[in-house]
Coordinates of C-alpha atoms (C1' of nucleotides) in Angstrom, one line a residue:
Chain A
M1 CA -21.6 -5.4 20.6
T2 CA -20.3 -3.0 23.3
K3 CA -19.9 0.7 23.5
S4 CA -16.4 1.8 22.7
S5 CA -14.9 4.8 24.8
K6 CA -13.9 7.9 23.3
E7 CA -10.3 7.1 24.1
A8 CA -10.7 3.9 22.4
T9 CA -12.1 5.2 19.2
E10 CA -9.4 8.2 19.1
I11 CA -6.7 5.7 19.4
A12 CA -8.1 3.9 16.5
E13 CA -8.2 7.0 14.5
L14 CA -4.4 7.8 15.7
L15 CA -3.5 4.2 14.7
F16 CA -4.9 5.0 11.1
E17 CA -3.4 8.2 10.5
L18 CA 0.2 6.8 11.7
L19 CA -0.4 4.2 9.2
M20 CA -0.4 6.4 6.6
A21 CA 2.4 8.3 7.8
Y22 CA 4.3 5.4 8.3
K23 CA 3.1 4.4 4.6
K24 CA 5.1 7.3 3.0
R25 CA 8.3 6.4 5.0
V26 CA 8.2 3.2 3.6
H27 CA 7.4 4.1 0.1
E28 CA 10.3 7.2 0.1
A29 CA 12.7 4.2 1.4
G30 CA 11.9 2.1 -1.8
R31 CA 12.0 4.6 -3.7
D32 CA 15.1 6.2 -3.0
N33 CA 16.7 2.5 -3.4
G34 CA 15.0 1.7 -6.7
L35 CA 12.4 -0.6 -5.3
S36 CA 8.8 -0.7 -5.8
P37 CA 6.6 -1.3 -2.4
P38 CA 6.2 -5.3 -3.1
Q39 CA 9.7 -5.2 -4.1
L40 CA 10.5 -3.8 -1.1
A41 CA 8.1 -6.1 1.2
A42 CA 9.7 -8.8 -0.6
L43 CA 13.3 -7.9 0.5
W44 CA 11.8 -7.2 4.1
H45 CA 10.8 -10.8 4.5
L46 CA 13.6 -12.8 2.9
E47 CA 16.6 -14.1 4.7
A48 CA 19.7 -15.2 3.5
E49 CA 20.1 -18.6 5.2
R50 CA 16.1 -19.8 5.9
G51 CA 14.5 -20.3 2.2
L52 CA 11.3 -19.1 1.9
P53 CA 8.6 -21.0 -0.2
M54 CA 7.2 -18.5 -3.2
S55 CA 3.5 -19.4 -1.8
A56 CA 4.9 -18.4 1.9
L57 CA 6.0 -14.9 0.5
A58 CA 2.5 -14.6 -1.4
E59 CA 0.8 -15.1 1.7
L60 CA 3.1 -12.3 3.4
L61 CA 2.6 -10.0 0.7
M62 CA -1.4 -10.6 0.7
C63 CA -1.3 -11.0 -3.0
D64 CA -1.8 -14.1 -5.3
A65 CA 0.6 -16.6 -5.8
S66 CA 1.1 -15.8 -9.6
N67 CA 2.3 -11.9 -9.0
V68 CA 5.3 -13.3 -6.8
T69 CA 6.9 -14.6 -9.8
G70 CA 7.2 -11.2 -11.5
I71 CA 8.1 -9.6 -8.2
V72 CA 10.6 -12.2 -7.5
D73 CA 12.1 -12.0 -11.1
K74 CA 13.2 -8.4 -10.6
L75 CA 14.9 -9.2 -7.2
E76 CA 16.5 -12.0 -8.9
A77 CA 17.7 -10.1 -12.3
R78 CA 19.2 -7.1 -9.5
G79 CA 21.0 -9.8 -8.0
L80 CA 19.5 -9.4 -4.6
A81 CA 17.4 -12.6 -4.2
K82 CA 17.8 -16.1 -5.9
R83 CA 15.9 -19.3 -6.4
V84 CA 17.0 -22.7 -4.7
Q85 CA 14.9 -26.1 -5.7
G86 CA 13.4 -27.6 -2.8
E87 CA 15.2 -30.8 -1.6
E88 CA 12.3 -32.8 -0.1
D89 CA 9.9 -31.4 -2.5
R90 CA 10.9 -30.9 -5.6
R91 CA 8.1 -28.5 -6.5
V92 CA 8.7 -26.0 -3.8
K93 CA 11.4 -23.3 -5.0
A94 CA 13.3 -21.8 -2.0
L95 CA 13.7 -17.9 -1.9
L96 CA 17.2 -16.6 -0.4
L97 CA 18.9 -13.4 -0.3
T98 CA 22.1 -13.1 -1.9
A99 CA 24.9 -11.3 -0.1
A100 CA 23.9 -8.1 -1.9
G101 CA 20.4 -8.3 -1.0
E102 CA 21.1 -8.9 2.4
A103 CA 23.4 -5.8 2.3
L104 CA 20.4 -3.6 1.1
R105 CA 17.9 -5.3 3.4
D106 CA 19.6 -4.4 6.8
E107 CA 20.5 -0.9 5.0
I108 CA 16.5 -0.5 4.6
R109 CA 15.9 -2.4 7.8
T110 CA 18.1 0.2 9.8
R111 CA 16.5 3.1 8.1
L112 CA 12.9 1.8 8.7
L113 CA 13.3 0.9 12.2
A114 CA 15.2 3.9 13.4
P115 CA 13.2 5.0 16.3
P116 CA 11.4 8.4 16.0
S117 CA 12.7 11.0 18.2
W118 CA 9.1 11.1 20.4
V119 CA 10.2 7.2 21.3
S120 CA 13.7 8.3 22.1
E121 CA 12.7 11.2 24.1
L122 CA 10.4 9.1 26.3
T123 CA 11.9 7.9 29.9
R124 CA 13.0 4.5 30.0
G125 CA 10.3 3.4 32.3
A126 CA 7.9 5.1 29.9
Q127 CA 9.2 3.4 27.0
R128 CA 9.1 -0.1 28.6
E129 CA 5.4 0.5 29.5
L130 CA 4.8 1.7 25.8
R131 CA 6.7 -1.8 24.7
D132 CA 4.5 -3.9 26.6
L133 CA 1.5 -2.6 25.7
L134 CA 2.2 -2.7 22.0
R135 CA 3.5 -6.6 22.6
T136 CA 0.1 -7.2 24.0
A137 CA -1.7 -5.4 20.8
L138 CA 0.5 -7.9 18.6
D139 CA 0.1 -11.0 20.7
S140 CA -3.9 -10.5 21.4
S141 CA -4.8 -9.6 17.9
W142 CA -2.6 -10.8 15.0
S143 CA -5.8 -12.2 13.4
E144 CA -7.8 -9.5 14.5
L145 CA -6.5 -6.0 13.7
Chain B
M1 CA 23.4 11.1 17.1
T2 CA 22.5 9.6 19.9
K3 CA 22.4 5.6 21.2
S4 CA 19.0 4.4 20.9
S5 CA 17.8 2.1 23.6
K6 CA 16.9 -1.6 23.7
E7 CA 13.3 -0.4 24.3
A8 CA 13.2 2.4 21.7
T9 CA 14.1 -0.1 18.7
E10 CA 11.8 -2.7 20.0
I11 CA 9.2 -0.4 20.0
A12 CA 9.9 0.8 16.3
E13 CA 10.0 -2.9 15.5
L14 CA 6.4 -3.5 17.0
L15 CA 5.2 -0.2 15.5
F16 CA 6.0 -1.3 12.2
E17 CA 4.4 -5.1 12.9
L18 CA 1.1 -3.5 14.0
L19 CA 1.1 -1.1 10.9
M20 CA 1.6 -4.0 8.5
A21 CA -1.5 -5.9 10.3
Y22 CA -3.6 -2.7 9.9
K23 CA -2.6 -2.5 6.0
K24 CA -4.3 -5.9 5.6
R25 CA -7.4 -4.7 7.4
V26 CA -7.8 -1.9 5.1
H27 CA -7.0 -4.1 2.0
E28 CA -10.1 -6.2 3.3
A29 CA -12.3 -3.2 3.9
G30 CA -11.8 -2.2 0.3
R31 CA -11.8 -5.9 -1.3
D32 CA -15.3 -6.1 0.7
N33 CA -16.6 -3.2 -1.2
G34 CA -15.2 -3.4 -4.6
L35 CA -12.7 -0.4 -4.0
S36 CA -9.0 -0.6 -5.0
P37 CA -6.7 1.0 -2.3
P38 CA -6.1 4.1 -3.8
Q39 CA -10.0 4.4 -4.5
L40 CA -10.7 3.3 -1.0
A41 CA -7.9 6.3 0.2
A42 CA -9.7 8.7 -2.0
L43 CA -13.3 8.2 -0.4
W44 CA -11.6 8.2 3.1
H45 CA -10.3 12.0 2.0
L46 CA -13.3 13.7 0.6
E47 CA -16.3 15.1 2.2
A48 CA -19.8 16.1 1.1
E49 CA -19.7 19.7 1.9
R50 CA -16.1 20.7 1.5
G51 CA -14.7 20.5 -2.0
L52 CA -11.3 19.3 -2.1
P53 CA -9.3 20.3 -5.6
M54 CA -7.5 17.2 -7.8
S55 CA -4.4 18.4 -6.8
A56 CA -4.6 18.4 -3.0
L57 CA -6.0 15.0 -3.5
A58 CA -3.0 13.7 -5.2
E59 CA -0.8 14.9 -2.5
L60 CA -3.0 13.2 0.0
L61 CA -2.6 9.8 -1.9
M62 CA 1.2 10.5 -2.3
C63 CA 0.8 9.7 -6.6
D64 CA 1.2 12.2 -9.6
A65 CA -1.6 14.3 -10.4
S66 CA -2.4 12.3 -13.6
N67 CA -3.7 9.5 -11.8
V68 CA -6.2 11.1 -9.9
T69 CA -8.2 11.7 -12.8
G70 CA -8.7 8.1 -13.6
I71 CA -9.2 6.9 -9.6
V72 CA -12.1 9.8 -9.3
D73 CA -13.3 8.7 -13.0
K74 CA -14.1 5.4 -11.5
L75 CA -16.1 6.8 -8.2
E76 CA -18.0 9.2 -10.1
A77 CA -19.0 6.1 -12.3
R78 CA -20.1 4.4 -9.7
G79 CA -22.1 7.6 -8.5
L80 CA -19.7 8.1 -5.4
A81 CA -18.0 11.2 -6.1
K82 CA -18.8 14.1 -8.5
R83 CA -16.4 16.9 -10.1
V84 CA -17.6 20.7 -9.5
Q85 CA -16.0 23.5 -11.5
G86 CA -14.5 26.0 -9.3
E87 CA -15.9 29.5 -9.2
E88 CA -13.1 31.6 -8.1
D89 CA -10.4 30.0 -10.5
R90 CA -12.1 27.7 -13.3
R91 CA -9.2 25.7 -13.7
V92 CA -9.8 24.2 -10.1
K93 CA -12.4 21.0 -9.9
A94 CA -13.5 20.6 -6.4
L95 CA -14.4 17.0 -5.7
L96 CA -17.3 16.1 -3.2
L97 CA -18.9 13.0 -2.0
T98 CA -22.3 12.3 -3.2
A99 CA -25.3 10.8 -0.8
A100 CA -24.0 7.4 -1.6
G101 CA -20.4 8.0 -1.5
E102 CA -20.8 9.4 2.3
A103 CA -22.9 6.4 3.3
L104 CA -20.2 4.4 2.0
R105 CA -17.5 6.3 3.5
D106 CA -19.2 6.3 6.8
E107 CA -19.8 2.7 6.8
I108 CA -15.9 2.0 6.0
R109 CA -15.0 4.5 8.5
T110 CA -17.0 2.8 11.1
R111 CA -15.7 -0.7 10.2
L112 CA -11.7 1.0 10.2
L113 CA -12.1 2.8 13.4
A114 CA -13.6 0.0 15.6
P115 CA -11.5 -0.4 18.3
P116 CA -9.8 -3.6 18.4
S117 CA -10.6 -5.7 21.2
W118 CA -7.2 -5.3 23.1
V119 CA -7.7 -1.7 22.9
S120 CA -11.2 -2.0 24.6
E121 CA -10.0 -4.2 27.2
L122 CA -7.5 -1.7 28.6
T123 CA -8.1 0.1 31.6
R124 CA -9.5 3.6 31.0
G125 CA -5.9 4.9 32.4
A126 CA -4.1 3.0 29.8
Q127 CA -6.0 3.7 27.2
R128 CA -5.5 7.4 27.6
E129 CA -1.8 6.9 27.9
L130 CA -1.4 5.0 24.7
R131 CA -3.9 8.0 22.9
D132 CA -1.3 10.5 24.5
L133 CA 1.8 8.5 23.3
L134 CA 0.3 8.4 19.6
R135 CA -1.0 11.9 19.7
T136 CA 2.5 13.0 20.2
A137 CA 4.0 10.6 17.6
L138 CA 1.5 12.1 15.1
D139 CA 2.8 15.6 15.9
S140 CA 6.4 14.8 15.2
S141 CA 6.0 12.5 12.6
W142 CA 4.4 14.9 10.3
S143 CA 8.2 16.3 9.4
E144 CA 10.1 13.5 10.5
L145 CA 8.4 9.8 10.7
Chain C
dT1 C1' -6.1 -36.2 -7.8
dA2 C1' -3.8 -32.5 -5.4
dT3 C1' 0.1 -28.6 -4.9
dT4 C1' 4.0 -25.5 -6.5
dG5 C1' 5.2 -22.4 -9.4
dT6 C1' 4.5 -20.5 -14.1
dT7 C1' 2.3 -18.6 -17.9
dA8 C1' -1.7 -15.7 -20.3
dT9 C1' -5.0 -12.2 -20.0
dA10 C1' -7.1 -7.9 -18.8
dC11 C1' -7.8 -4.2 -15.8
dT12 C1' -5.4 -1.0 -12.4
dC13 C1' -1.9 1.6 -10.5
dT14 C1' 2.2 4.5 -11.2
dA15 C1' 5.3 8.3 -13.2
dT16 C1' 6.7 11.2 -17.0
dA17 C1' 5.6 14.0 -20.8
dA18 C1' 2.9 16.7 -23.7
dC19 C1' -1.8 18.9 -24.4
dT20 C1' -6.1 22.2 -22.7
dA21 C1' -7.9 25.9 -20.6
dT22 C1' -7.7 28.9 -17.8
dA23 C1' -5.1 32.5 -15.0
Chain D
dT1 C1' 4.5 32.3 -18.7
dA2 C1' 2.6 29.5 -15.2
dT3 C1' -1.3 26.5 -13.0
dA4 C1' -4.8 22.6 -12.9
dG5 C1' -6.6 19.1 -14.8
dT6 C1' -6.7 15.6 -18.7
dT7 C1' -4.7 12.6 -22.1
dA8 C1' -1.0 9.1 -24.1
dT9 C1' 2.5 6.0 -23.0
dA10 C1' 5.0 2.8 -21.0
dG11 C1' 6.3 -0.2 -16.9
dA12 C1' 4.3 -2.3 -12.9
dG13 C1' 1.0 -4.8 -9.7
dT14 C1' -3.4 -7.3 -9.4
dA15 C1' -6.7 -11.5 -10.1
dT16 C1' -8.4 -15.5 -12.9
dA17 C1' -8.1 -18.8 -15.4
dA18 C1' -5.0 -22.5 -17.6
dC19 C1' -0.8 -25.0 -17.9
dA20 C1' 3.3 -27.8 -16.5
dA21 C1' 6.0 -30.8 -13.0
dT22 C1' 5.8 -33.3 -9.0
dA23 C1' 3.4 -35.3 -5.3

DNA sequence: TATTGTTATACTCTATAACTATA
DNA sequence: TATAGTTATAGAGTATAACAATA
């Protein structure tokens, strides 16, 4: 157990607050498009070409597999996603986005990934530094953070 | 509308992924302590000395005020929080943490705010840089993010 | 036997609207 | 009349357990 610097502790606090702020942004993006948070998260992870098994989506959504049934049902009812019977293993169902689903996902991605002004206003050099820092964060702490 | 740099877009993506990872961390901390996500969030915001009105908590939790009743009911049933009748305006109820609630909140805060190793391993200078960037982010994200 | 996805169940979260007690 | 909090209700999320189809 090593003692943490004041800076390190404040960084963790700031990350937490940033998470809360970002959560609000995601929440509102969902509301504006008639998607509950888990529905938006599902849409976020699905693709149009590469099928994703229900169990894999459950993993990504951090919930039990049984819940995915209902969440995907609703996306399917809105014509945003579809189930495709697996070829190798017929127990598996591959989830795919429809054209409408892909369009909505792209729209939401564009909205949620638009760089905040505080990023745009950094110098190019500072942006590269921050980018490298965040890459390191994700590489080294995926399981831990 | 200015064009975003490649770096700025990647920063937004990385930030999003990082925040998703953090969400998992919060979720697990709640589970280990028998707290649902909104219950944990409520506990997080309450204090032992300064009372918080129900409506203010609803604002912080980003949900309708009617939901706060049930959430606080459960914290109160577990002896973690208490309602105190307002003095000036008797309609208002101030929410306070009990000693047990404060202890649990501190325990969870310590756990969630422990800096990940990738932060601790940065040089002190890099930590200051990252801290300043996050401060800037939060300042401008109040209205925008 | 083990695994994928579904169904059944019970509890919680959520928004809306109607209610109460204060103001 | 307006506001703070509650209650009622209906739709959605959640975990657990039991089930069907497939491996």
